[in-house]
Amino acid sequence: MKKIVVPVDFSNHSEHALKTATQLAKKTNASIIALHMLDLQEVNLAESPSYQQEKAVFFLKLAEKRFKEFLEKDYLEEVNVVPIIKHYKVFSEVNVVAKEVNADLIIMGSHGVSGLKEFFMGSNTEKVVRYSEVPVLVIKKELHDVSFKDVVFATDFSEKSIPAFKKMLKTLELFNAKKHILYVNLPNENFKTTPEMDALAYHFLMEAEGNVDRLINTNFVCARSIEDGILNFSNAVGADLIATATHGRKGLSHIFSGSISEDLTNHATLPIMTFKI
C-alpha cells in the first residue's frame, strides 16, 4: 500500500478517516492524499464575470487556509501528506483523483443516512462507493486499532465477483487476518439447498484460487435480507471489518436494484471495505 486518498470536509468524521489513514500509512510507509472538494456557490447571473472570478479566488484562498490548519495535527508529523483541492463538488471526482495518483485505497468517515433522505439523496460516502474503482474503507467512528484480525467477505459466489475477491485478498494481505467467506441464503426463488451452496463455493474458489482450502472458512447463513445476514453473522463471529463487492449501479438500475454495499455503509457500525466488480 503506497497511496491512500482521504476526502476531507473538516468534519469529525473526516478526521476519524484521516487518523485511520495515518495508522495504515505508518504501517506501510504510504503517503496520504488529503482531498478537499470545494463547494462553490452557483453562479449568480446578476454578477459580472470579474466579480464571480474574485469570489471564486476568495473562497479558494479561504479553503486553502482552513485546509492547512486542519492538517496541522501532531499525529501527521511522521507521515507524508499531499493536500489537493478540487474546485467543484462532484463525488465521482474522488475516483478520478484516486486513479490519477494511482491510489491503493480511499478512506472515508461516514455518519450514514436513513429514511427518505437515504432514498432520495443518499450520503456522500455512498456516492463515492458507487463510483470508485479503487477499494473504499468506510468508518463510522474513530478507530484506535487498524489491525483487522477477523474479516467477513460477503459474496454471491458469481464469476464476475472473482476479480473483487482477488483484490480483497491482495488489499488485506498486510493484516494477516482470518477471513470468513459468507453467502447469505434468502427465502425466495433464489433459495439454495446445502449441496447447491457447496457446489457454488467449490467452483468459485477453484476459479479464484485454483484450490478449495478456504472452504474451511466458508459460511452459509439464512436470513430475510442479505444485509441482515451479513450484520448478524459479523456480530456473531466478532468480526472487526466487513468486505463486500459492489456493482456500482447508477440511475434507474440503482433505484430498483439497490446496493448491499451502500446499505451496509449507511447502517453498519463496523468498518466496511468495498471492492468494485
Coordinates of C-alpha atoms in Angstrom, one line a residue:
M1 CA 0.0 0.0 0.0
K2 CA 1.7 3.2 -1.2
K3 CA -1.0 5.9 -1.5
I4 CA -4.2 6.5 0.5
V5 CA -6.8 9.1 -0.5
V6 CA -8.8 10.7 2.3
P7 CA -11.6 13.1 1.3
V8 CA -11.7 15.9 3.9
D9 CA -14.7 18.2 4.7
F10 CA -13.3 19.4 8.1
S11 CA -15.9 17.3 10.0
N12 CA -15.1 14.9 12.9
H13 CA -15.9 12.0 10.6
S14 CA -13.2 13.1 8.1
E15 CA -10.7 13.4 10.9
H16 CA -11.6 9.9 12.0
A17 CA -10.7 8.8 8.5
L18 CA -7.5 10.8 8.5
K19 CA -6.4 9.2 11.8
T20 CA -7.2 5.7 10.4
A21 CA -5.2 6.5 7.2
T22 CA -2.3 7.7 9.4
Q23 CA -2.2 4.4 11.2
L24 CA -2.1 2.5 7.9
A25 CA 0.5 4.9 6.4
K26 CA 2.8 4.3 9.4
K27 CA 2.5 0.6 9.0
T28 CA 3.2 0.6 5.2
N29 CA 5.2 3.8 4.7
A30 CA 2.4 5.1 2.5
S31 CA 1.6 8.7 1.5
I32 CA -1.8 10.3 2.3
I33 CA -3.6 12.3 -0.4
A34 CA -5.9 14.6 1.6
L35 CA -8.6 15.7 -0.8
H36 CA -11.0 18.7 -0.2
M37 CA -13.9 19.2 -2.6
L38 CA -14.5 23.0 -2.6
D39 CA -18.3 23.6 -2.8
L40 CA -18.5 26.9 -4.6
Q41 CA -21.9 28.6 -4.8
E42 CA -23.9 28.5 -8.0
V43 CA -23.2 31.4 -10.4
N44 CA -25.4 34.4 -9.9
L45 CA -26.4 35.7 -13.4
A46 CA -26.6 39.3 -12.0
E47 CA -22.9 39.2 -11.1
S48 CA -20.2 40.3 -13.5
P49 CA -17.7 37.7 -14.7
S50 CA -14.9 39.6 -12.9
Y51 CA -16.7 39.6 -9.6
Q52 CA -17.5 35.9 -10.0
Q53 CA -13.8 35.2 -10.5
E54 CA -12.8 37.4 -7.5
K55 CA -15.3 35.5 -5.3
A56 CA -14.0 32.1 -6.5
V57 CA -10.4 33.1 -5.7
F58 CA -11.5 34.4 -2.3
F59 CA -13.2 31.1 -1.4
L60 CA -10.3 29.1 -2.8
K61 CA -7.8 31.0 -0.6
L62 CA -10.1 30.6 2.4
A63 CA -10.3 26.9 1.8
E64 CA -6.5 26.6 1.4
K65 CA -6.0 28.4 4.8
R66 CA -8.6 26.2 6.6
F67 CA -7.2 23.1 4.9
K68 CA -3.7 23.9 6.1
E69 CA -4.9 24.5 9.6
F70 CA -6.9 21.2 9.6
L71 CA -3.8 19.3 8.6
E72 CA -1.6 20.7 11.3
K73 CA -2.0 17.7 13.6
D74 CA 0.6 16.1 15.8
Y75 CA -0.3 12.6 14.6
L76 CA 0.6 13.6 11.0
E77 CA 4.1 14.7 11.7
E78 CA 5.8 11.5 10.6
V79 CA 3.6 11.0 7.5
N80 CA 3.9 12.4 4.0
V81 CA 0.6 14.3 3.4
V82 CA -0.2 15.8 0.0
P83 CA -3.2 18.2 0.0
I84 CA -5.3 18.6 -3.1
I85 CA -8.3 21.0 -3.6
K86 CA -10.8 20.4 -6.3
H87 CA -12.9 23.4 -7.3
Y88 CA -16.3 21.7 -7.5
K89 CA -18.1 19.1 -5.5
V90 CA -18.8 16.1 -7.7
F91 CA -18.1 12.9 -5.8
S92 CA -17.2 10.9 -8.9
E93 CA -14.2 13.2 -8.9
V94 CA -12.8 11.3 -5.9
N95 CA -12.4 8.2 -8.1
V96 CA -10.7 10.4 -10.8
V97 CA -8.2 11.7 -8.3
A98 CA -7.6 8.3 -6.9
K99 CA -6.9 6.9 -10.3
E100 CA -4.7 9.9 -11.3
V101 CA -2.4 9.4 -8.2
N102 CA -2.6 5.6 -8.5
A103 CA -4.1 5.2 -5.0
D104 CA -4.4 1.8 -3.4
L105 CA -7.3 2.8 -1.0
I106 CA -9.8 5.5 -0.3
I107 CA -10.7 6.0 3.4
M108 CA -13.9 7.9 4.3
G109 CA -15.7 8.7 7.5
S110 CA -19.5 8.5 7.5
H111 CA -22.4 9.0 9.8
G112 CA -24.8 7.3 7.4
V113 CA -28.3 8.3 6.5
S114 CA -31.7 6.7 6.8
G115 CA -35.4 7.1 5.8
L116 CA -36.4 9.4 3.0
K117 CA -33.0 11.1 2.9
E118 CA -31.4 7.8 2.1
F119 CA -33.9 7.0 -0.6
F120 CA -33.8 10.4 -2.4
M121 CA -30.3 11.6 -1.7
G122 CA -28.1 9.0 -0.2
S123 CA -24.9 10.1 1.5
N124 CA -21.7 11.5 0.1
T125 CA -19.9 8.3 1.1
E126 CA -22.5 6.2 -0.8
K127 CA -21.7 8.2 -3.9
V128 CA -18.0 7.6 -3.6
V129 CA -18.6 3.9 -3.1
R130 CA -20.8 3.8 -6.2
Y131 CA -18.3 5.4 -8.5
S132 CA -15.0 4.3 -7.1
E133 CA -12.8 1.7 -8.9
V134 CA -10.4 1.8 -6.0
P135 CA -11.2 -0.1 -2.8
V136 CA -13.0 2.2 -0.3
L137 CA -12.8 1.8 3.5
V138 CA -15.7 3.4 5.3
I139 CA -15.6 4.0 9.1
K140 CA -18.3 5.3 11.4
K141 CA -16.1 6.2 14.4
E142 CA -12.5 6.8 15.5
L143 CA -10.5 3.5 15.2
H144 CA -7.8 3.1 17.8
D145 CA -6.5 0.0 16.1
V146 CA -6.5 -0.9 12.4
S147 CA -5.0 -4.4 12.9
F148 CA -8.0 -6.1 11.5
K149 CA -8.0 -9.7 12.7
D150 CA -11.4 -11.1 11.6
V151 CA -12.8 -10.1 8.2
V152 CA -16.1 -11.2 6.8
F153 CA -16.2 -11.2 3.0
A154 CA -19.8 -11.3 1.7
T155 CA -20.2 -12.8 -1.8
D156 CA -22.8 -14.3 -4.1
F157 CA -20.1 -16.7 -5.5
S158 CA -20.7 -15.3 -9.0
E159 CA -17.9 -15.4 -11.6
K160 CA -18.0 -11.7 -12.1
S161 CA -17.2 -11.1 -8.4
I162 CA -13.9 -13.1 -8.7
P163 CA -11.7 -10.0 -9.5
A164 CA -13.2 -8.2 -6.5
F165 CA -12.4 -11.3 -4.3
K166 CA -8.8 -11.3 -5.5
K167 CA -8.4 -7.6 -4.9
M168 CA -9.8 -8.1 -1.4
L169 CA -7.2 -10.8 -0.7
K170 CA -4.4 -8.6 -2.0
T171 CA -5.5 -5.5 -0.1
L172 CA -5.9 -7.3 3.2
E173 CA -2.5 -9.1 3.0
L174 CA -0.8 -6.7 5.3
F175 CA -3.3 -7.5 8.1
N176 CA -2.8 -11.3 8.1
A177 CA -6.5 -11.5 9.1
K178 CA -8.7 -14.5 9.4
K179 CA -11.2 -14.3 6.5
H180 CA -14.7 -15.6 6.7
I181 CA -16.3 -16.1 3.3
L182 CA -20.0 -15.6 3.7
Y183 CA -23.0 -16.5 1.5
V184 CA -26.5 -15.3 2.6
N185 CA -29.3 -17.7 1.5
L186 CA -32.6 -15.9 1.1
P187 CA -36.2 -17.5 1.4
N188 CA -37.2 -16.6 -2.2
E189 CA -37.0 -18.0 -5.7
N190 CA -33.2 -17.9 -5.3
F191 CA -33.1 -20.2 -2.3
K192 CA -30.5 -22.9 -2.5
T193 CA -30.0 -26.2 -0.8
T194 CA -26.8 -27.0 1.1
P195 CA -25.4 -29.2 -1.8
E196 CA -26.1 -26.3 -4.2
M197 CA -24.3 -23.8 -2.0
D198 CA -21.4 -26.2 -1.5
A199 CA -21.1 -26.5 -5.3
L200 CA -21.2 -22.7 -5.8
A201 CA -18.5 -22.2 -3.2
Y202 CA -16.3 -25.0 -4.7
H203 CA -16.5 -23.6 -8.3
F204 CA -15.9 -20.1 -7.0
L205 CA -12.8 -20.9 -5.1
M206 CA -11.4 -23.2 -7.8
E207 CA -11.8 -20.3 -10.3
A208 CA -10.5 -17.7 -8.0
E209 CA -7.5 -19.5 -6.4
G210 CA -7.2 -22.9 -8.0
N211 CA -7.8 -24.7 -4.7
V212 CA -10.5 -25.2 -2.1
D213 CA -8.5 -24.7 1.1
R214 CA -10.6 -21.7 2.0
L215 CA -13.7 -23.8 2.2
I216 CA -12.8 -24.2 5.9
N217 CA -13.8 -20.6 6.4
T218 CA -16.8 -20.7 4.0
N219 CA -20.0 -19.9 5.8
F220 CA -23.7 -20.2 4.8
V221 CA -26.4 -18.4 6.7
C222 CA -30.2 -18.0 6.1
A223 CA -31.7 -14.6 6.6
R224 CA -34.7 -12.5 5.3
S225 CA -32.3 -9.9 3.8
I226 CA -28.6 -10.0 2.7
E227 CA -27.9 -7.0 4.9
D228 CA -29.3 -8.7 8.0
G229 CA -27.5 -11.9 7.3
I230 CA -24.1 -10.1 6.9
L231 CA -24.6 -7.9 10.0
N232 CA -25.8 -10.8 12.2
F233 CA -23.0 -13.2 11.2
S234 CA -20.4 -10.5 11.6
N235 CA -21.5 -9.8 15.1
A236 CA -21.7 -13.5 15.9
V237 CA -18.1 -14.2 14.9
G238 CA -16.7 -10.9 16.4
A239 CA -15.6 -9.5 13.1
D240 CA -13.8 -6.1 13.0
L241 CA -14.2 -5.5 9.3
I242 CA -16.8 -6.3 6.6
A243 CA -15.7 -6.6 3.0
T244 CA -18.0 -6.8 0.0
A245 CA -18.1 -6.4 -3.7
T246 CA -20.2 -3.7 -5.3
H247 CA -21.6 -3.3 -8.8
G248 CA -21.6 0.5 -8.6
R249 CA -25.1 0.7 -10.2
K250 CA -26.3 4.1 -11.2
G251 CA -29.6 5.6 -12.4
L252 CA -32.7 3.5 -12.6
S253 CA -30.8 0.3 -12.1
H254 CA -29.6 1.6 -8.8
I255 CA -33.1 2.8 -7.7
F256 CA -34.7 -0.6 -8.4
S257 CA -31.9 -3.0 -7.6
G258 CA -30.3 -1.0 -4.8
S259 CA -26.8 -1.8 -3.4
I260 CA -25.9 -4.0 -0.5
S261 CA -22.6 -2.2 -0.1
E262 CA -24.3 1.2 0.2
D263 CA -26.9 -0.2 2.6
L264 CA -24.1 -1.5 4.8
T265 CA -22.2 1.8 4.5
N266 CA -25.3 3.6 5.9
H267 CA -26.4 1.1 8.6
A268 CA -23.4 -0.9 9.8
T269 CA -21.4 0.2 12.8
L270 CA -18.4 -1.9 11.8
P271 CA -15.9 -0.6 9.2
I272 CA -16.9 -1.5 5.6
M273 CA -14.4 -2.1 2.8
T274 CA -15.9 -2.2 -0.8
F275 CA -14.4 -3.6 -4.0
K276 CA -15.8 -2.7 -7.4
I277 CA -16.9 -5.6 -9.7

